[in-house]
Short mmCIF file of C-alpha atoms (C1' of nucleotides) in Angstrom, two decimals:
data_model
loop_
_atom_site.label_atom_id
_atom_site.label_comp_id
_atom_site.label_asym_id
_atom_site.label_seq_id
_atom_site.Cartn_x
_atom_site.Cartn_y
_atom_site.Cartn_z
CA MET A 22 -64.75 28.70 -34.39
CA LYS A 23 -66.85 31.22 -32.56
CA ASP A 24 -69.06 33.28 -34.80
CA TYR A 25 -67.61 36.60 -33.78
CA ILE A 26 -64.17 35.35 -34.72
CA LYS A 27 -65.29 34.09 -38.13
CA ASN A 28 -67.27 37.27 -38.69
CA SER A 29 -64.50 39.57 -37.55
CA LYS A 30 -62.30 37.83 -40.12
CA MET A 31 -64.83 38.68 -42.80
CA PHE A 32 -65.00 42.29 -41.72
CA LYS A 33 -61.22 42.40 -41.56
CA ALA A 34 -61.15 41.40 -45.21
CA LEU A 35 -63.43 44.36 -45.95
CA SER A 36 -61.49 46.74 -43.72
CA ASP A 37 -58.92 47.64 -46.34
CA ALA A 38 -59.99 50.23 -48.91
CA THR A 39 -58.35 48.36 -51.76
CA ARG A 40 -60.03 45.08 -50.86
CA LEU A 41 -63.40 46.74 -50.45
CA GLN A 42 -63.08 48.21 -53.93
CA ILE A 43 -62.14 44.80 -55.30
CA VAL A 44 -65.29 43.31 -53.78
CA GLU A 45 -67.34 46.09 -55.33
CA MET A 46 -65.72 45.45 -58.70
CA LEU A 47 -66.57 41.77 -58.45
CA ALA A 48 -70.23 42.65 -57.96
CA GLY A 49 -70.36 42.97 -61.74
CA GLY A 50 -69.24 39.37 -62.18
CA GLU A 51 -66.12 37.25 -62.34
CA LEU A 52 -62.89 39.06 -63.11
CA CYS A 53 -59.38 38.04 -64.03
CA ALA A 54 -56.56 39.14 -61.75
CA CYS A 55 -55.06 41.23 -64.52
CA LYS A 56 -58.26 43.27 -64.89
CA ILE A 57 -58.36 43.94 -61.19
CA LEU A 58 -54.69 44.85 -61.10
CA ALA A 59 -55.20 47.41 -63.87
CA HIS A 60 -57.51 49.41 -61.58
CA PHE A 61 -54.99 49.99 -58.81
CA ASN A 62 -51.55 51.41 -58.27
CA ILE A 63 -50.24 48.32 -56.57
CA THR A 64 -47.82 45.65 -57.69
CA GLN A 65 -48.86 42.16 -58.73
CA PRO A 66 -47.59 40.55 -55.50
CA THR A 67 -49.62 43.00 -53.46
CA LEU A 68 -52.77 42.10 -55.37
CA SER A 69 -52.00 38.42 -54.89
CA TYR A 70 -51.72 39.08 -51.15
CA HIS A 71 -55.08 40.86 -51.03
CA MET A 72 -56.83 38.15 -53.03
CA LYS A 73 -55.49 35.52 -50.68
CA ILE A 74 -57.01 37.38 -47.75
CA LEU A 75 -60.34 37.80 -49.53
CA ILE A 76 -60.45 34.10 -50.36
CA GLY A 77 -59.40 33.16 -46.84
CA SER A 78 -62.26 35.22 -45.45
CA GLY A 79 -64.73 33.25 -47.54
CA LEU A 80 -66.03 36.31 -49.35
CA VAL A 81 -64.39 35.55 -52.68
CA TYR A 82 -63.84 32.48 -54.79
CA GLY A 83 -60.81 31.96 -56.97
CA ARG A 84 -60.39 29.46 -59.77
CA ARG A 85 -57.53 28.92 -62.10
CA GLU A 86 -58.34 29.06 -65.79
CA GLY A 87 -55.20 28.08 -67.57
CA ALA A 88 -52.62 30.70 -66.85
CA TRP A 89 -55.15 33.06 -65.31
CA MET A 90 -56.93 33.37 -62.02
CA GLN A 91 -60.61 34.22 -62.12
CA TYR A 92 -62.17 35.73 -59.03
CA SER A 93 -65.82 35.98 -58.12
CA LEU A 94 -67.96 36.82 -55.11
CA ASN A 95 -69.40 34.37 -52.63
CA LYS A 96 -72.71 36.17 -52.49
CA GLU A 97 -74.04 33.91 -49.76
CA ALA A 98 -71.22 34.98 -47.46
CA LEU A 99 -71.90 38.63 -48.24
CA ALA A 100 -75.60 38.12 -47.62
CA GLU A 101 -74.80 36.53 -44.26
CA ALA A 102 -72.60 39.44 -43.24
CA SER A 103 -75.33 41.82 -44.33
CA ALA A 104 -77.92 39.88 -42.35
CA LEU A 105 -75.80 39.97 -39.21
CA LEU A 106 -75.49 43.75 -39.36
CA ARG A 107 -79.14 44.11 -40.20
CA LYS A 108 -80.18 41.96 -37.29
CA ILE A 109 -78.13 44.13 -34.95
CA SER A 110 -79.48 47.32 -36.47
CA LEU A 111 -83.05 46.13 -35.93
CA SER A 112 -82.53 44.76 -32.45
CA LYS A 113 -84.94 45.80 -29.73
CA LYS A 114 -83.90 47.32 -26.47
CA VAL A 115 -83.85 44.87 -23.62
CA PRO A 116 -85.34 46.33 -20.40
CA ASP A 117 -82.37 47.24 -18.28
CA THR A 118 -81.86 47.19 -14.54
CA GLY A 119 -82.20 50.95 -14.22
CA THR A 120 -78.88 52.33 -13.12
CA CYS A 121 -75.39 51.43 -14.18
CA GLY A 122 -74.48 49.47 -11.11
CA CYS A 123 -70.73 50.00 -11.19
CA ARG A 124 -70.64 51.56 -7.78
CA GLU A 125 -73.01 49.03 -6.26
CA ALA A 126 -71.29 46.00 -7.73
CA ARG A 127 -68.08 47.04 -6.04
CA ALA A 128 -69.55 47.91 -2.65
CA MET B 3 -64.05 61.28 -48.20
CA LYS B 4 -64.62 58.50 -50.68
CA ASP B 5 -67.27 56.01 -49.67
CA TYR B 6 -65.00 53.01 -49.76
CA ILE B 7 -62.64 54.76 -47.34
CA LYS B 8 -65.43 55.67 -44.95
CA ASN B 9 -66.90 52.20 -45.25
CA SER B 10 -63.59 50.43 -44.83
CA LYS B 11 -63.19 52.40 -41.60
CA MET B 12 -66.51 51.03 -40.42
CA PHE B 13 -65.56 47.49 -41.30
CA LYS B 14 -62.20 48.01 -39.62
CA ALA B 15 -64.05 48.85 -36.43
CA LEU B 16 -65.89 45.53 -36.75
CA SER B 17 -62.78 43.60 -37.68
CA ASP B 18 -61.66 43.02 -34.10
CA ALA B 19 -63.39 40.19 -32.26
CA THR B 20 -63.65 42.19 -29.04
CA ARG B 21 -65.20 45.18 -30.78
CA LEU B 22 -67.63 43.00 -32.69
CA GLN B 23 -68.79 41.45 -29.42
CA ILE B 24 -69.20 44.91 -27.92
CA VAL B 25 -71.43 45.93 -30.83
CA GLU B 26 -73.49 42.79 -30.33
CA MET B 27 -73.82 43.54 -26.63
CA LEU B 28 -75.02 47.05 -27.41
CA ALA B 29 -77.80 45.58 -29.56
CA GLY B 30 -79.68 45.09 -26.29
CA GLY B 31 -79.52 48.79 -25.52
CA GLU B 32 -77.27 51.41 -23.99
CA LEU B 33 -74.56 50.11 -21.69
CA CYS B 34 -72.15 51.67 -19.21
CA ALA B 35 -68.43 51.14 -19.81
CA CYS B 36 -68.14 49.20 -16.57
CA LYS B 37 -70.72 46.65 -17.69
CA ILE B 38 -68.93 46.14 -20.97
CA LEU B 39 -65.59 45.86 -19.23
CA ALA B 40 -66.94 43.13 -16.97
CA HIS B 41 -67.48 40.87 -19.99
CA PHE B 42 -63.88 40.84 -21.18
CA ASN B 43 -60.43 40.03 -19.93
CA ILE B 44 -59.00 43.38 -20.91
CA THR B 45 -57.90 46.37 -18.90
CA GLN B 46 -59.88 49.57 -18.62
CA PRO B 47 -57.50 51.53 -20.90
CA THR B 48 -57.86 48.85 -23.56
CA LEU B 49 -61.63 49.15 -23.44
CA SER B 50 -61.34 52.92 -23.66
CA TYR B 51 -59.19 52.46 -26.77
CA HIS B 52 -61.73 50.18 -28.43
CA MET B 53 -64.66 52.46 -27.62
CA LYS B 54 -62.80 55.37 -29.15
CA ILE B 55 -62.39 53.40 -32.37
CA LEU B 56 -66.05 52.37 -32.41
CA ILE B 57 -67.15 55.96 -31.89
CA GLY B 58 -64.68 57.19 -34.52
CA SER B 59 -66.16 54.76 -37.02
CA GLY B 60 -69.62 56.21 -36.47
CA LEU B 61 -71.10 52.90 -35.36
CA VAL B 62 -71.41 53.79 -31.70
CA TYR B 63 -72.47 56.81 -29.71
CA GLY B 64 -70.99 57.73 -26.36
CA ARG B 65 -72.38 60.13 -23.81
CA ARG B 66 -71.11 61.05 -20.42
CA GLU B 67 -73.55 60.62 -17.57
CA GLY B 68 -71.86 62.02 -14.55
CA ALA B 69 -68.86 59.88 -13.83
CA TRP B 70 -69.93 57.19 -16.27
CA MET B 71 -69.82 56.75 -20.01
CA GLN B 72 -72.90 55.30 -21.65
CA TYR B 73 -72.52 53.70 -25.05
CA SER B 74 -75.18 52.88 -27.59
CA LEU B 75 -75.44 51.82 -31.22
CA ASN B 76 -75.89 54.09 -34.18
CA LYS B 77 -78.39 51.79 -35.82
CA GLU B 78 -78.59 53.91 -38.95
CA ALA B 79 -74.89 53.41 -39.57
CA LEU B 80 -75.23 49.67 -39.06
CA ALA B 81 -78.21 49.60 -41.40
CA GLU B 82 -76.18 51.44 -44.03
CA ALA B 83 -73.32 48.97 -43.76
CA SER B 84 -75.79 46.14 -44.00
CA ALA B 85 -77.41 47.69 -47.05
CA LEU B 86 -74.06 48.10 -48.78
CA LEU B 87 -73.23 44.42 -48.35
CA ARG B 88 -76.73 43.40 -49.34
CA LYS B 89 -76.59 45.48 -52.49
CA ILE B 90 -73.35 43.80 -53.47
CA SER B 91 -74.71 40.36 -52.63
CA LEU B 92 -77.73 40.97 -54.88
CA SER B 93 -75.83 42.54 -57.75
CA LYS B 94 -76.43 41.25 -61.24
CA LYS B 95 -73.72 40.07 -63.53
CA VAL B 96 -72.69 42.61 -66.12
CA PRO B 97 -72.18 41.08 -69.58
CA ASP B 98 -68.44 40.76 -69.96
CA THR B 99 -66.20 41.08 -72.98
CA GLY B 100 -65.70 37.34 -73.28
CA THR B 101 -62.08 36.57 -72.60
CA CYS B 102 -59.75 37.97 -70.00
CA GLY B 103 -57.84 40.27 -72.29
CA CYS B 104 -54.54 40.33 -70.43
CA ARG B 105 -52.60 39.04 -73.37
CA GLU B 106 -54.33 41.26 -75.91
CA ALA B 107 -54.04 44.42 -73.85
CA ARG B 108 -50.31 44.01 -73.70
CA ALA B 109 -49.75 43.22 -77.38
"C1'" DT C 30 -37.52 22.80 -75.37
"C1'" DT C 31 -37.04 27.44 -74.68
"C1'" DT C 32 -39.17 31.70 -73.95
"C1'" DT C 33 -42.77 34.41 -72.45
"C1'" DT C 34 -46.77 35.37 -69.64
"C1'" DA C 35 -49.56 35.12 -65.28
"C1'" DT C 36 -49.53 34.27 -60.67
"C1'" DA C 37 -47.50 32.96 -56.07
"C1'" DT C 38 -44.00 33.08 -52.58
"C1'" DT C 39 -40.16 34.99 -49.97
"C1'" DG C 40 -37.81 38.33 -47.39
"C1'" DA C 41 -37.41 43.00 -45.98
"C1'" DC C 42 -39.35 47.03 -44.07
"C1'" DA C 43 -42.22 50.85 -42.35
"C1'" DT C 44 -46.63 51.45 -40.35
"C1'" DT C 45 -50.51 50.23 -37.72
"C1'" DT C 46 -52.72 47.67 -34.10
"C1'" DA C 47 -53.91 45.76 -29.60
"C1'" DT C 48 -52.29 45.48 -25.35
"C1'" DC C 49 -50.24 46.68 -20.95
"C1'" DT C 50 -48.53 49.82 -16.88
"C1'" DA C 51 -48.40 54.22 -15.06
"C1'" DT C 52 -50.48 58.47 -14.68
"C1'" DA C 53 -53.74 62.26 -15.52
"C1'" DT C 54 -58.36 64.11 -15.62
"C1'" DG C 55 -63.09 64.52 -14.21
"C1'" DA C 56 -66.91 63.64 -11.22
"C1'" DT C 57 -68.88 62.05 -6.49
"C1'" DG C 58 -69.14 61.65 -1.92
"C1'" DA C 59 -67.52 62.12 2.83
"C1'" DT D 13 -61.19 70.04 0.57
"C1'" DC D 14 -59.74 65.44 0.20
"C1'" DA D 15 -60.33 60.75 -0.94
"C1'" DT D 16 -62.43 57.66 -4.11
"C1'" DC D 17 -64.28 56.06 -8.31
"C1'" DA D 18 -64.75 56.09 -13.55
"C1'" DT D 19 -62.59 57.18 -17.57
"C1'" DA D 20 -58.87 59.02 -20.62
"C1'" DT D 21 -54.19 59.67 -22.10
"C1'" DA D 22 -49.21 58.71 -22.54
"C1'" DG D 23 -45.56 55.76 -23.39
"C1'" DA D 24 -43.78 51.23 -24.30
"C1'" DT D 25 -43.94 47.01 -26.86
"C1'" DA D 26 -44.93 42.79 -29.39
"C1'" DA D 27 -47.49 41.34 -33.18
"C1'" DA D 28 -49.97 42.04 -37.40
"C1'" DT D 29 -50.48 44.53 -41.75
"C1'" DG D 30 -49.62 46.39 -46.39
"C1'" DT D 31 -46.22 47.20 -49.44
"C1'" DC D 32 -42.28 46.36 -52.47
"C1'" DA D 33 -38.29 44.02 -55.12
"C1'" DA D 34 -36.61 39.71 -56.20
"C1'" DT D 35 -37.51 35.15 -57.27
"C1'" DA D 36 -40.11 30.84 -57.93
"C1'" DT D 37 -43.73 28.26 -60.10
"C1'" DA D 38 -47.16 27.13 -63.58
"C1'" DA D 39 -49.10 27.49 -68.02
"C1'" DA D 40 -48.98 28.84 -72.88
"C1'" DA D 41 -46.65 29.98 -77.06
"C1'" DA D 42 -43.02 29.85 -80.23
#
DNA sequence: TTTTTATATTGACATTTATCTATATGATGA
DNA sequence: TCATCATATAGATAAATGTCAATATAAAAA
């Protein structure tokens, strides 16, 4: 899978305000689904849906502990996403060809 | 506006593979719309739509230069997004209360 | 085993998204 | 001014998204 597809999937997981808050909550350590649910005005199936997306993106791990689900961050994945954005933010300008070239390219 | 709403808007802008590629292209410096368009199999109105979203997210600047639109990165915004993810990826575990507490909370 | 608790899945639905075609606007050049 | 080029907007549409209620599944407790 092309990087920009994998990465866009990660950013998609972070593109929902609820999911972003969940990721921030998990920064403090592993949490049970019920604790996460208590912080939002959403139903249990909706949380389950969001967690599935977060896990599918690779940003979050889930493990069953008896009757409960425990969720935690994949910090490596977050660090990679951070590094990608940082690399772009630090990128150097490549000398360009002067003008735009739209007109010329068509002539 | 709450941070996680503003930030989720930024990540939403990056959550589309085409837009993510555009941001990566802009890492090399300012580009004219026509040059960006040439790299994708999308129509001009579709590109216009994506650029509007990127600008709305704060990640990209647009300026008109005569008949052309020149787009460039807001590197500060990218650095901020990167820093947010990095902060989360480096976060330390907060001592928890032991067990999950679902059962107890309900009793 | 039966009941209760925690989570997942299904199906429905309204909203948002990405895309196109057609057209409008804005700027250049003849 | 008129024709052309670059971009933006409008309207349509198919697909994806986020949400819920209802139900299924899995584990624990009685």
